[in-house]
GROMACS .gro file of C-alpha atoms in nm:
model
  164
    1MET     CA    1  -0.535  -2.050   1.176
    2GLU     CA    2  -0.347  -2.320   1.386
    3ILE     CA    3  -0.003  -2.411   1.054
    4PRO     CA    4   0.206  -2.657   1.069
    5ALA     CA    5   0.541  -2.621   1.208
    6GLY     CA    6   0.755  -2.644   0.858
    7GLU     CA    7   0.448  -2.606   0.620
    8ARG     CA    8   0.480  -2.306   0.477
    9ARG     CA    9   0.218  -2.069   0.320
   10VAL     CA   10   0.201  -1.697   0.173
   11TRP     CA   11  -0.140  -1.487   0.129
   12LEU     CA   12  -0.084  -1.201  -0.184
   13SER     CA   13  -0.298  -0.922  -0.278
   14ARG     CA   14  -0.304  -0.646  -0.520
   15LEU     CA   15  -0.448  -0.393  -0.573
   16SER     CA   16  -0.459  -0.125  -0.839
   17ASN     CA   17  -0.686   0.237  -0.926
   18PRO     CA   18  -0.788   0.320  -1.275
   19TRP     CA   19  -0.836   0.688  -1.169
   20LEU     CA   20  -0.461   0.703  -0.929
   21HIS     CA   21  -0.335   0.603  -1.365
   22LEU     CA   22  -0.551   0.844  -1.543
   23ILE     CA   23  -0.444   1.114  -1.322
   24GLY     CA   24  -0.077   1.005  -1.274
   25ALA     CA   25  -0.104   1.038  -1.728
   26LEU     CA   26  -0.217   1.279  -1.778
   27THR     CA   27   0.032   1.551  -1.582
   28GLY     CA   28   0.241   1.335  -1.728
   29LEU     CA   29   0.141   1.429  -2.062
   30VAL     CA   30   0.156   1.738  -1.905
   31THR     CA   31   0.523   1.778  -1.859
   32ALA     CA   32   0.586   1.614  -2.205
   33ALA     CA   33   0.386   1.857  -2.359
   34GLY     CA   34   0.593   2.188  -2.174
   35THR     CA   35   0.946   1.971  -2.228
   36VAL     CA   36   0.916   1.932  -2.587
   37ALA     CA   37   0.753   2.347  -2.596
   38ALA     CA   38   1.088   2.499  -2.403
   39ALA     CA   39   1.283   2.226  -2.610
   40CYS     CA   40   1.205   2.344  -2.905
   41GLY     CA   41   1.143   2.698  -2.740
   42LEU     CA   42   0.831   2.728  -2.749
   43ILE     CA   43   0.769   2.856  -2.388
   44GLY     CA   44   1.166   2.913  -2.287
   45ALA     CA   45   1.308   2.777  -2.079
   46GLN     CA   46   0.999   2.721  -1.751
   47TRP     CA   47   1.144   2.460  -1.577
   48ALA     CA   48   0.986   2.565  -1.321
   49LEU     CA   49   0.597   2.531  -1.333
   50VAL     CA   50   0.734   2.186  -1.535
   51THR     CA   51   0.844   1.975  -1.326
   52PRO     CA   52   0.556   2.010  -1.033
   53PHE     CA   53   0.403   1.788  -1.290
   54ALA     CA   54   0.718   1.583  -1.394
   55VAL     CA   55   0.662   1.489  -0.970
   56ALA     CA   56   0.376   1.455  -0.945
   57SER     CA   57   0.234   1.262  -1.221
   58LEU     CA   58   0.584   1.042  -1.094
   59ALA     CA   59   0.413   0.983  -0.697
   60MET     CA   60   0.096   0.920  -0.880
   61PHE     CA   61   0.199   0.616  -1.092
   62ALA     CA   62   0.394   0.492  -0.715
   63SER     CA   63   0.119   0.495  -0.513
   64ALA     CA   64  -0.166   0.407  -0.810
   65SER     CA   65  -0.088   0.052  -0.736
   66VAL     CA   66   0.022  -0.190  -0.447
   67GLN     CA   67   0.107  -0.532  -0.245
   68ALA     CA   68   0.010  -0.690   0.042
   69ARG     CA   69   0.172  -1.021   0.140
   70VAL     CA   70   0.202  -1.166   0.363
   71THR     CA   71   0.484  -1.497   0.484
   72GLU     CA   72   0.605  -1.611   0.766
   73ALA     CA   73   0.888  -1.328   0.799
   74GLY     CA   74   0.598  -1.089   0.812
   75LEU     CA   75   0.441  -0.829   0.642
   76GLU     CA   76   0.514  -0.657   0.294
   77VAL     CA   77   0.338  -0.385   0.152
   78ALA     CA   78   0.455  -0.301  -0.203
   79PHE     CA   79   0.366   0.001  -0.387
   80GLY     CA   80   0.372   0.133  -0.769
   81PRO     CA   81   0.478  -0.075  -1.039
   82LEU     CA   82   0.805  -0.234  -0.950
   83GLY     CA   83   0.768  -0.333  -0.590
   84TRP     CA   84   0.903   0.009  -0.451
   85PRO     CA   85   0.910   0.137  -0.240
   86ALA     CA   86   0.763  -0.112   0.045
   87ARG     CA   87   0.750  -0.174   0.367
   88ARG     CA   88   0.822  -0.442   0.613
   89TRP     CA   89   0.711  -0.558   0.935
   90ALA     CA   90   0.809  -0.880   1.098
   91ALA     CA   91   0.571  -1.116   1.232
   92GLY     CA   92   0.674  -1.115   1.577
   93ASP     CA   93   0.645  -0.779   1.584
   94ILE     CA   94   0.314  -0.716   1.508
   95VAL     CA   95   0.045  -0.807   1.796
   96SER     CA   96  -0.294  -0.823   1.570
   97ALA     CA   97  -0.424  -0.854   1.220
   98ARG     CA   98  -0.748  -0.795   1.114
   99VAL     CA   99  -1.008  -0.682   0.918
  100GLU     CA  100  -1.215  -0.313   0.884
  101ASP     CA  101  -1.406  -0.105   0.662
  102ARG     CA  102  -1.282   0.249   0.611
  103ARG     CA  103  -1.365   0.519   0.403
  104PRO     CA  104  -1.201   0.764   0.239
  105ALA     CA  105  -1.383   1.068   0.425
  106GLN     CA  106  -1.254   0.834   0.678
  107VAL     CA  107  -0.887   0.857   0.615
  108GLY     CA  108  -0.824   1.191   0.518
  109GLY     CA  109  -0.915   1.154   0.089
  110TRP     CA  110  -0.741   0.853  -0.120
  111GLY     CA  111  -0.370   0.740  -0.126
  112TYR     CA  112  -0.125   0.686   0.131
  113ARG     CA  113  -0.286   0.914   0.490
  114LEU     CA  114  -0.170   0.962   0.731
  115GLY     CA  115  -0.417   1.053   1.043
  116GLY     CA  116  -0.632   0.940   1.373
  117LEU     CA  117  -0.685   0.608   1.241
  118GLY     CA  118  -0.274   0.554   1.230
  119THR     CA  119  -0.147   0.572   0.870
  120THR     CA  120  -0.383   0.389   0.595
  121VAL     CA  121  -0.359   0.297   0.188
  122MET     CA  122  -0.655   0.390   0.045
  123LEU     CA  123  -0.746   0.336  -0.297
  124ARG     CA  124  -1.065   0.201  -0.296
  125SER     CA  125  -1.365   0.187  -0.010
  126GLY     CA  126  -1.390  -0.114   0.193
  127GLU     CA  127  -1.242  -0.433   0.373
  128CYS     CA  128  -0.850  -0.320   0.502
  129LEU     CA  129  -0.619  -0.471   0.660
  130VAL     CA  130  -0.522  -0.364   0.937
  131ILE     CA  131  -0.225  -0.419   1.116
  132ARG     CA  132  -0.124  -0.306   1.532
  133PRO     CA  133   0.259  -0.328   1.517
  134ARG     CA  134   0.450  -0.312   1.869
  135THR     CA  135   0.576  -0.001   1.776
  136GLY     CA  136   0.398   0.262   1.594
  137SER     CA  137   0.071   0.310   1.521
  138GLU     CA  138  -0.195   0.068   1.319
  139PHE     CA  139  -0.130   0.034   0.971
  140ALA     CA  140  -0.462  -0.045   0.692
  141VAL     CA  141  -0.472  -0.044   0.324
  142SER     CA  142  -0.681  -0.139   0.124
  143VAL     CA  143  -0.708  -0.483  -0.006
  144ASP     CA  144  -0.892  -0.817  -0.131
  145ASP     CA  145  -0.902  -1.109   0.076
  146ALA     CA  146  -0.774  -0.865   0.386
  147GLU     CA  147  -0.959  -1.165   0.601
  148ARG     CA  148  -0.734  -1.399   0.472
  149GLY     CA  149  -0.413  -1.199   0.502
  150ALA     CA  150  -0.495  -1.121   0.832
  151THR     CA  151  -0.593  -1.443   0.995
  152LEU     CA  152  -0.243  -1.601   0.826
  153LEU     CA  153  -0.095  -1.336   0.980
  154ASN     CA  154  -0.158  -1.378   1.279
  155ALA     CA  155  -0.099  -1.719   1.266
  156PHE     CA  156   0.277  -1.562   1.191
  157ALA     CA  157   0.283  -1.320   1.433
  158SER     CA  158   0.183  -1.577   1.754
  159ARG     CA  159   0.475  -1.836   1.645
  160ARG     CA  160   0.725  -1.586   1.632
  161ARG     CA  161   0.639  -1.475   1.944
  162GLY     CA  162   0.645  -1.795   2.086
  163GLY     CA  163   0.237  -1.839   2.130
  164ALA     CA  164   0.226  -2.076   1.971
   0.00000   0.00000   0.00000
């Protein structure tokens, strides 16, 4: 895909996993119940029991949704409802982008996974946008319309490297 100089194109894809949201809500309820029980003196200050549920709830909400955005600057992958934390790659630092079908069993499960295929953000099975950066391992994110994102990212990366 050749993009005329000066023309701006943007690709954006968002994905959310309702099961991870549900787990986050359930662990949040356990946290709230434990906090209320401790405040009322029913269980004493058992923060060692409540804290892991609070951390799990925050982690679930932070990793239950993802937004991938390709612009002339490169790729940004933002997590959670606030779009934080985010990972960014400059277009010139990306060697290539492609689409690949991946399953949770291939990458070690759901969520933010590190493994033999590099880093994968797995919120659903199927189509993933996969980039190969100049340095570091591959990064994949499960999103809809990954083909369009990969095509646009390859065009921007080629232009930044001086290929177009």
